[in-house]
Coordinates of C-alpha atoms and ligand atoms in Angstrom, one line a residue:
M26 CA 0.0 0.0 0.0
A27 CA 1.2 3.5 -0.7
L28 CA 1.4 5.8 2.3
S29 CA -0.9 8.9 2.2
D30 CA 2.1 11.1 3.1
E31 CA 3.9 9.9 0.0
I32 CA 0.9 10.4 -2.2
R33 CA 0.6 14.0 -1.0
A34 CA 4.3 14.6 -1.6
D35 CA 4.1 13.2 -5.1
F36 CA 0.9 15.2 -5.8
A37 CA 2.4 18.4 -4.6
A38 CA 5.5 17.9 -6.7
A39 CA 3.4 17.1 -9.8
L40 CA 1.1 20.1 -9.2
S41 CA 4.2 22.4 -8.8
K42 CA 5.6 21.2 -12.1
M43 CA 2.3 21.7 -13.9
Y44 CA 1.8 25.2 -12.4
Q45 CA 5.4 26.2 -13.4
K46 CA 4.5 25.3 -16.9
E47 CA 1.2 27.1 -16.8
V48 CA 2.5 30.2 -15.1
P49 CA 6.2 30.7 -15.9
Q50 CA 6.4 33.7 -13.4
Y51 CA 5.8 31.1 -10.7
G52 CA 9.0 29.4 -11.7
T53 CA 10.8 32.7 -11.4
L54 CA 9.4 33.1 -7.9
L55 CA 10.6 29.7 -6.8
K56 CA 14.1 30.4 -8.0
L57 CA 14.2 33.7 -6.1
V58 CA 12.9 32.1 -2.9
S59 CA 15.4 29.3 -3.2
E60 CA 18.3 31.8 -3.6
I61 CA 17.2 33.7 -0.5
N62 CA 16.7 30.6 1.6
H63 CA 20.2 29.3 0.6
Q64 CA 21.8 32.7 1.4
I65 CA 20.3 32.6 4.9
M66 CA 21.3 29.0 5.5
D67 CA 24.8 29.5 4.1
N68 CA 25.2 32.4 6.5
G69 CA 24.4 30.1 9.3
Q70 CA 21.6 32.5 10.5
P71 CA 19.3 30.7 12.9
Y72 CA 15.7 30.4 11.8
H73 CA 12.6 29.2 13.6
D74 CA 11.4 25.7 13.0
T75 CA 14.4 24.1 11.4
Q76 CA 12.7 20.7 11.2
H77 CA 10.3 21.9 8.4
R78 CA 11.7 21.4 4.9
I79 CA 12.0 24.5 2.8
E80 CA 12.2 23.4 -0.8
V81 CA 8.7 22.3 -1.2
E82 CA 5.4 24.2 -1.5
R83 CA 3.6 24.9 1.7
H84 CA 0.1 25.5 0.2
G85 CA -2.1 26.3 -2.8
A86 CA -5.7 27.4 -3.2
I87 CA -8.8 26.5 -5.2
R88 CA -12.4 27.8 -5.3
L89 CA -15.4 25.5 -5.7
G90 CA -18.9 26.2 -6.8
L91 CA -21.1 23.4 -5.4
A92 CA -21.6 21.5 -2.1
S93 CA -21.2 18.2 -4.0
E94 CA -17.7 19.4 -5.3
L95 CA -16.6 20.2 -1.7
A96 CA -17.8 16.8 -0.5
M97 CA -15.8 15.0 -3.2
I98 CA -12.7 17.2 -2.8
R99 CA -12.7 16.2 1.0
R100 CA -12.6 12.6 -0.1
L101 CA -9.9 13.3 -2.6
F102 CA -7.7 15.1 -0.1
A103 CA -8.3 12.3 2.5
V104 CA -6.5 9.9 0.1
M105 CA -3.5 12.2 0.6
G106 CA -3.9 12.4 4.4
M107 CA -5.3 15.9 4.4
E108 CA -8.2 16.9 6.7
P109 CA -10.3 20.1 6.9
V110 CA -9.0 22.4 9.6
G111 CA -10.7 25.7 10.5
Y112 CA -13.6 27.6 9.1
Y113 CA -12.8 30.9 7.4
D114 CA -15.8 33.2 6.7
L115 CA -14.7 35.7 4.0
T116 CA -18.1 37.4 3.9
V117 CA -16.9 39.6 6.7
A118 CA -14.5 41.1 4.2
G119 CA -17.2 41.3 1.5
L120 CA -16.2 38.2 -0.4
P121 CA -18.9 35.7 -1.4
V122 CA -17.0 32.6 -0.1
H123 CA -16.3 30.6 2.9
A124 CA -13.4 28.2 3.3
T125 CA -11.4 25.6 5.1
G126 CA -7.8 24.5 4.9
F127 CA -7.1 20.8 4.0
R128 CA -3.9 19.8 5.6
P129 CA -2.0 17.0 7.3
I130 CA -2.6 17.0 11.1
S131 CA 0.3 15.2 12.8
P132 CA 3.7 16.8 13.2
E133 CA 5.3 13.7 11.4
S134 CA 3.0 14.1 8.4
L135 CA 3.6 17.9 8.3
Q136 CA 7.3 17.2 8.4
R137 CA 7.2 14.6 5.6
N138 CA 5.3 17.0 3.4
P139 CA 3.5 20.2 4.6
F140 CA 1.3 20.7 1.6
R141 CA -2.2 22.1 2.3
V142 CA -5.0 23.6 0.2
F143 CA -7.0 26.7 1.1
T144 CA -10.4 25.6 -0.3
S145 CA -13.2 28.1 -0.8
L146 CA -16.8 27.4 -1.5
L147 CA -18.8 30.0 -3.4
R148 CA -21.9 31.3 -1.5
L149 CA -24.3 31.1 -4.4
D150 CA -27.0 32.3 -2.0
L151 CA -25.4 35.7 -2.0
I152 CA -26.0 36.3 -5.7
Q153 CA -28.8 38.9 -5.4
D154 CA -30.4 38.5 -8.8
K155 CA -32.5 35.3 -8.8
N156 CA -32.2 34.6 -12.5
L157 CA -28.4 35.0 -12.4
R158 CA -28.2 32.8 -9.4
E159 CA -30.2 30.0 -11.0
Q160 CA -28.2 30.4 -14.2
A161 CA -25.0 30.0 -12.2
E162 CA -26.3 26.9 -10.5
R163 CA -27.3 25.4 -13.9
I164 CA -23.9 26.0 -15.3
L165 CA -22.2 24.4 -12.3
N166 CA -24.5 21.5 -12.3
N167 CA -23.5 20.8 -15.9
R168 CA -19.8 20.4 -15.1
S169 CA -18.0 17.6 -13.5
I170 CA -14.6 18.6 -12.0
F171 CA -13.3 15.1 -11.3
T172 CA -12.4 12.5 -13.9
P173 CA -14.5 9.3 -13.7
R174 CA -11.3 7.3 -13.0
C175 CA -10.3 9.7 -10.2
I176 CA -13.6 9.0 -8.5
E177 CA -13.2 5.3 -9.0
L178 CA -9.7 5.5 -7.3
I179 CA -11.1 7.5 -4.4
E180 CA -13.8 4.8 -3.9
Q181 CA -11.2 2.1 -4.1
F182 CA -9.1 3.9 -1.4
E183 CA -12.1 4.1 0.8
A184 CA -13.2 0.5 0.3
Q185 CA -9.7 -1.0 0.8
G186 CA -8.3 1.6 3.3
G187 CA -5.5 2.4 0.9
L188 CA -4.1 2.3 -2.7
S189 CA -1.4 0.1 -4.2
E190 CA 1.7 1.9 -5.4
E191 CA 0.5 1.6 -9.0
A192 CA -3.0 2.9 -8.2
A193 CA -1.5 5.8 -6.2
R194 CA 0.5 6.9 -9.2
E195 CA -2.6 6.8 -11.3
F196 CA -4.5 8.7 -8.6
V197 CA -1.9 11.5 -8.7
K198 CA -2.2 11.8 -12.5
E199 CA -6.0 11.7 -12.4
S200 CA -6.5 14.1 -9.5
L201 CA -4.2 16.6 -11.2
E202 CA -6.8 17.1 -13.9
T203 CA -9.1 18.8 -11.4
F204 CA -6.5 21.5 -10.8
R205 CA -5.6 22.2 -14.4
W206 CA -6.2 25.5 -16.1
H207 CA -8.7 25.7 -19.1
E208 CA -8.2 28.6 -21.3
T209 CA -11.6 28.3 -22.9
S210 CA -14.5 29.3 -20.7
T211 CA -17.6 27.1 -20.6
V212 CA -19.9 30.2 -21.1
D213 CA -20.3 33.0 -23.6
L214 CA -18.9 36.4 -23.1
A215 CA -22.3 37.9 -22.0
T216 CA -22.8 35.4 -19.3
Y217 CA -19.2 35.9 -18.1
K218 CA -19.7 39.6 -17.9
A219 CA -23.0 39.3 -16.0
L220 CA -21.4 37.0 -13.5
E221 CA -18.3 39.1 -13.2
S222 CA -20.4 42.2 -12.5
S223 CA -22.1 40.3 -9.7
H224 CA -18.6 39.6 -8.3
P225 CA -15.3 38.6 -10.1
L226 CA -14.9 35.6 -7.9
I227 CA -18.2 34.3 -9.0
A228 CA -17.1 34.5 -12.7
D229 CA -13.8 32.8 -11.8
V230 CA -15.6 29.8 -10.2
V231 CA -18.6 29.5 -12.5
C232 CA -17.2 30.1 -16.0
F233 CA -14.6 27.4 -16.1
K234 CA -14.5 23.6 -16.5
G235 CA -12.7 23.1 -13.2
P236 CA -11.3 24.8 -10.1
H237 CA -7.9 25.7 -11.6
I238 CA -5.2 25.9 -8.9
N239 CA -5.0 29.7 -8.5
H240 CA -1.6 29.9 -6.7
L241 CA 1.1 27.9 -5.0
T242 CA 3.1 29.1 -2.0
P243 CA 6.6 28.1 -1.1
R244 CA 8.2 28.9 2.3
V245 CA 10.7 31.7 2.4
L246 CA 13.0 32.4 5.3
D247 CA 13.1 36.2 4.9
I248 CA 9.8 37.5 3.4
D249 CA 10.9 41.1 3.5
A250 CA 14.0 40.3 1.4
A251 CA 11.8 38.2 -1.0
Q252 CA 9.3 41.1 -1.3
D253 CA 12.1 43.4 -2.5
A254 CA 13.6 40.7 -4.7
M255 CA 10.2 40.2 -6.4
K256 CA 10.1 43.8 -7.5
K257 CA 13.7 43.6 -8.8
C258 CA 12.8 40.6 -10.9
G259 CA 9.9 42.4 -12.5
L260 CA 7.2 40.5 -10.6
E261 CA 4.5 42.9 -9.6
A262 CA 4.4 42.3 -5.8
K263 CA 1.3 43.3 -3.8
S264 CA 1.9 46.5 -1.9
V265 CA 2.0 45.2 1.7
I266 CA 2.9 42.0 3.4
E267 CA -0.1 40.5 5.2
G268 CA -0.1 39.5 8.8
P269 CA 2.0 40.6 11.8
P270 CA 5.1 42.9 11.4
P271 CA 8.6 41.6 11.4
R272 CA 9.7 40.6 14.9
K273 CA 12.5 38.6 16.6
H274 CA 10.1 35.8 17.2
L275 CA 7.6 35.7 14.3
I276 CA 4.0 34.9 15.3
L277 CA 1.4 33.2 13.1
L278 CA 1.9 33.8 9.4
R279 CA 3.2 36.5 7.1
Q280 CA 2.4 36.3 3.4
T281 CA 2.6 38.2 0.2
S282 CA 2.1 37.5 -3.5
F283 CA 2.8 38.7 -7.0
L284 CA -0.4 40.0 -8.6
A285 CA -2.6 37.8 -10.7
L286 CA -1.9 37.9 -14.4
E287 CA -4.4 39.1 -16.9
E288 CA -4.8 36.1 -19.2
E289 CA -6.5 35.6 -22.6
V290 CA -9.6 33.5 -22.4
A291 CA -11.7 32.2 -25.2
F292 CA -15.5 32.0 -24.8
S293 CA -17.9 29.3 -25.7
S294 CA -19.3 31.2 -28.6
G295 CA -16.2 30.8 -30.8
E296 CA -15.9 34.2 -32.3
E297 CA -15.5 35.9 -28.9
K298 CA -11.8 35.6 -28.5
G299 CA -9.6 38.0 -26.6
G300 CA -11.5 38.0 -23.3
K301 CA -9.4 38.7 -20.2
H302 CA -9.5 36.9 -16.9
R303 CA -7.4 37.4 -13.8
A304 CA -7.1 34.6 -11.4
R305 CA -3.6 33.1 -11.2
F306 CA -0.7 34.3 -9.1
G307 CA 2.2 33.2 -6.9
E308 CA 2.6 33.6 -3.2
I309 CA 5.2 33.2 -0.5
E310 CA 4.9 32.7 3.2
Q311 CA 6.8 32.7 6.4
R312 CA 5.4 31.0 9.5
G313 CA 5.9 31.6 13.2
I314 CA 4.6 30.5 16.5
A315 CA 1.0 29.4 17.0
L316 CA -0.9 31.6 19.3
T317 CA -3.4 30.5 22.0
A318 CA -6.9 31.9 22.0
K319 CA -5.7 34.6 24.3
G320 CA -2.7 35.4 22.0
H321 CA -5.0 35.4 19.0
R322 CA -7.4 37.9 20.6
L323 CA -4.5 40.2 21.3
Y324 CA -3.3 39.8 17.6
D325 CA -6.8 40.6 16.3
E326 CA -7.1 43.6 18.6
L327 CA -3.7 45.1 17.6
L328 CA -4.3 44.4 13.9
A329 CA -7.7 46.2 14.1
K330 CA -6.1 49.0 16.0
S331 CA -3.3 49.5 13.4
K332 CA -5.8 49.5 10.6
E333 CA -7.7 52.3 12.4
I334 CA -4.5 54.3 13.1
A335 CA -3.3 53.9 9.5
I336 CA -6.5 55.5 8.2
G337 CA -6.0 58.5 10.4
Q338 CA -2.3 58.8 9.5
P339 CA -2.0 58.4 5.8
Q340 CA 1.5 60.1 6.0
N341 CA 3.0 57.0 7.7
S342 CA 3.5 53.8 5.9
Q343 CA 1.3 50.9 6.9
E344 CA 4.4 48.9 7.9
D345 CA 5.4 51.6 10.4
V346 CA 2.0 51.8 11.9
L347 CA 1.9 48.0 12.2
A348 CA 5.3 47.9 13.8
Q349 CA 4.4 50.6 16.3
T350 CA 1.1 49.0 17.2
F351 CA 2.6 45.6 17.7
A352 CA 5.3 46.9 20.0
T353 CA 3.1 45.9 22.9
F354 CA 3.0 42.3 21.8
P355 CA 5.7 40.5 23.9
D356 CA 8.6 39.4 21.7
D357 CA 10.6 37.1 23.9
L358 CA 9.8 33.4 24.3
N359 CA 9.7 33.5 28.1
T360 CA 7.0 36.1 28.3
L361 CA 5.0 34.5 25.5
Y362 CA 5.2 31.3 27.5
Q363 CA 4.5 32.9 30.9
E364 CA 1.5 34.9 29.7
R365 CA 0.2 31.9 27.8
L366 CA 0.1 33.8 24.6
A367 CA 1.6 31.1 22.4
Y368 CA 1.8 27.3 22.2
F369 CA 4.9 25.4 23.2
R370 CA 6.0 21.9 23.2
Y371 CA 8.0 20.7 26.2
V372 CA 11.2 18.8 25.8
I373 CA 13.4 17.2 28.5
R374 CA 16.6 19.1 29.0
D375 CA 18.1 17.6 32.1
P376 CA 16.2 14.7 33.8
L377 CA 18.8 14.4 36.5
Q378 CA 17.7 17.6 38.1
A379 CA 14.2 16.4 38.4
T380 CA 14.6 14.1 41.3
S381 CA 13.8 16.6 44.0
I382 CA 11.3 18.8 42.2
S383 CA 7.6 18.8 41.8
T384 CA 5.7 17.9 38.7
D385 CA 4.6 21.5 38.3
L386 CA 5.4 22.5 34.7
D387 CA 6.4 26.1 35.4
S388 CA 8.9 25.1 38.0
L389 CA 10.2 22.3 35.8
V390 CA 10.8 24.9 33.1
S391 CA 12.3 27.5 35.5
S392 CA 14.6 24.9 37.0
R393 CA 15.7 23.9 33.5
V394 CA 14.6 20.3 33.7
L395 CA 12.3 21.0 30.8
S396 CA 12.8 23.5 28.0
I397 CA 10.1 24.9 25.7
E398 CA 10.1 25.0 21.9
P399 CA 7.6 27.1 19.9
I400 CA 4.9 25.2 18.0
T401 CA 4.6 26.4 14.4
Y402 CA 1.3 27.9 13.2
E403 CA 0.0 25.7 10.4
D404 CA -3.3 27.4 9.5
F405 CA -4.5 30.5 7.7
L406 CA -5.6 34.0 8.8
P407 CA -8.9 35.2 7.5
A408 CA -7.9 38.9 7.4
S409 CA -4.7 38.0 5.5
A410 CA -6.6 35.7 3.2
A411 CA -9.0 38.5 2.4
G412 CA -6.0 40.7 1.6
I413 CA -4.6 38.1 -0.8
F414 CA -8.0 37.6 -2.5
Y415 CA -8.4 41.4 -3.0
S416 CA -5.1 42.1 -4.4
N417 CA -5.8 39.5 -7.0
L418 CA -9.2 40.7 -8.2
H419 CA -10.0 43.6 -10.4
E420 CA -9.5 46.8 -8.5
G421 CA -12.3 49.0 -7.5
H422 CA -14.9 46.4 -7.2
D423 CA -17.7 47.4 -4.9
T424 CA -18.2 44.7 -2.3
N425 CA -20.9 45.7 0.0
Q426 CA -22.1 42.2 0.7
V427 CA -24.3 41.8 3.8
A428 CA -24.1 38.3 4.9
S429 CA -23.7 36.1 8.0
S430 CA -21.3 33.3 8.6
D431 CA -22.7 29.9 7.8
Q432 CA -20.4 27.3 9.2
A433 CA -23.3 24.8 9.6
S434 CA -24.1 24.7 5.9
F435 CA -20.4 24.6 5.0
E436 CA -19.9 21.5 7.2
K437 CA -23.1 20.0 5.8
A438 CA -21.7 20.4 2.3
L439 CA -18.4 19.0 3.4
G440 CA -20.0 16.0 5.0
C441 CA -18.2 16.4 8.3
G442 CA -17.1 19.0 10.9
V443 CA -13.9 20.9 10.5
H444 CA -11.1 20.5 13.1
Q445 CA -10.8 23.5 15.4
P446 CA -7.2 24.7 15.1
F447 CA -6.9 25.6 18.8
D448 CA -7.8 22.0 19.7
L449 CA -4.9 20.7 17.5
Y450 CA -2.3 22.9 19.0
D451 CA -3.7 22.2 22.5
G452 CA -3.4 18.5 21.7
L453 CA 0.2 18.8 20.6
E454 CA 1.1 20.8 23.8
K455 CA -0.7 18.3 26.0
S456 CA 0.9 15.2 24.4
S457 CA 4.4 16.7 24.9
I458 CA 3.5 17.3 28.6
A459 CA 2.3 13.7 29.0
E460 CA 5.4 12.4 27.3
C461 CA 7.8 14.5 29.4
L462 CA 6.1 13.8 32.7
G463 CA 6.0 10.0 31.9
I464 CA 9.8 10.0 31.2
L465 CA 10.5 12.0 34.4
A466 CA 8.4 9.6 36.5
E467 CA 10.3 6.7 35.1
E468 CA 13.6 8.4 35.9
R469 CA 12.5 9.0 39.5
K470 CA 11.6 5.4 39.9
A471 CA 14.9 4.3 38.6
I472 CA 16.8 6.3 41.2
Ligands
OOG15 C1 -7.3 32.1 -1.7 C2 -6.7 33.3 -1.0 C3 -6.3 33.0 0.4 C4 -4.1 32.5 1.8 O1 -3.0 32.1 1.7 O2 -4.6 33.1 2.8 C5 -4.9 32.4 0.5 C6 -7.7 32.4 -3.0 O3 -7.4 33.4 -3.7 O4 -8.5 31.5 -3.6 O5 -4.5 31.7 -0.3
NI16 NI1 -2.4 31.4 -0.2

């Protein structure tokens, strides 16, 4: 049987190859990132989270149109050991989608291959015009985004609890078809325009044969350097890096992208060539420490505050305002630990010292029996995701959507609940505690 982790690694590599061919600028981005990463490693500069590999993509994104598509993509990703984590409601930012991130859960699987997919589902219920909404549904109901053989292989995986090596190779090839770009739209230009004027995201999802991968994202060790290098290479970088400001100990996730290309699209009524569509781009990310619910609240508060201040101080750059506002977010590991702002895993440093001390974790840490290591944030950030979406849509689109979050219908479509990210980080912290205390108890017995 093929291991799910291996299937995911093979799939991510094949997808990267396909996307580099489809979008040559993405190949340029990969080269630039690799150069920066090697410079940093060659200089021997320490960087957080050395156990995670750098030369593979961290994530990609697709946008789906129907509940049934989301249900099948969940089953497809399950073959690769990826499960839905988190619910991201983008309607708060005026975008007619909600989303989850499919990703491996265990540290071992993340280490083998970290690939995850930010997967959005269109909120068709938010198309105001009833006729247009029904037309969009009809168009989507007429497409099938999975090859018949891909579905057979998914069913085979579920029935047998795995795939043979040969079937796994075939699965990678077949599932790639779902992510491929189609330069001919399934609709005519008038329909495209009508959907686009409702929202460009709706046109992107509804008017194509499948949910083309819209970006891939490698890990970069210095995102500020990469942002500058992008501009020097002629890649049109988005104006600001999303997420927290640069710090000694990076928290959560920083990300930036080069802007989506305007591409030629042909429409179903053959004479209408020369249409333009903007969907595909390249992104880079740098990940830091996962924050507890308390830390996350502080992050959200400071982010909101810096946005407010930036509006009132247009003379200062957004970066400066962000850095000033976040100055109150502790930036040393001990304070982050003591104030329970971030997640840490415990590791045994000196078991011999443990004989006379209690099992109280804080005192085990302060007496240096245990040391703490930051747990990396593996999920997405809704406000940053909205920033990435926006920079890749046509500018100036009016998005006064009034909507409410609808996790229940998202999970119904998915066919299961999503994992709550905090539960996963909590679980990692707790299992490291249990492991350390177990080993220390054994040590004490042995003495
Ligand atoms: C997804 C944008 C969000 C991220 O990294 O937060 C995203 C999309 O454009 O479909 O990729
Ligand atoms: Ni992304």
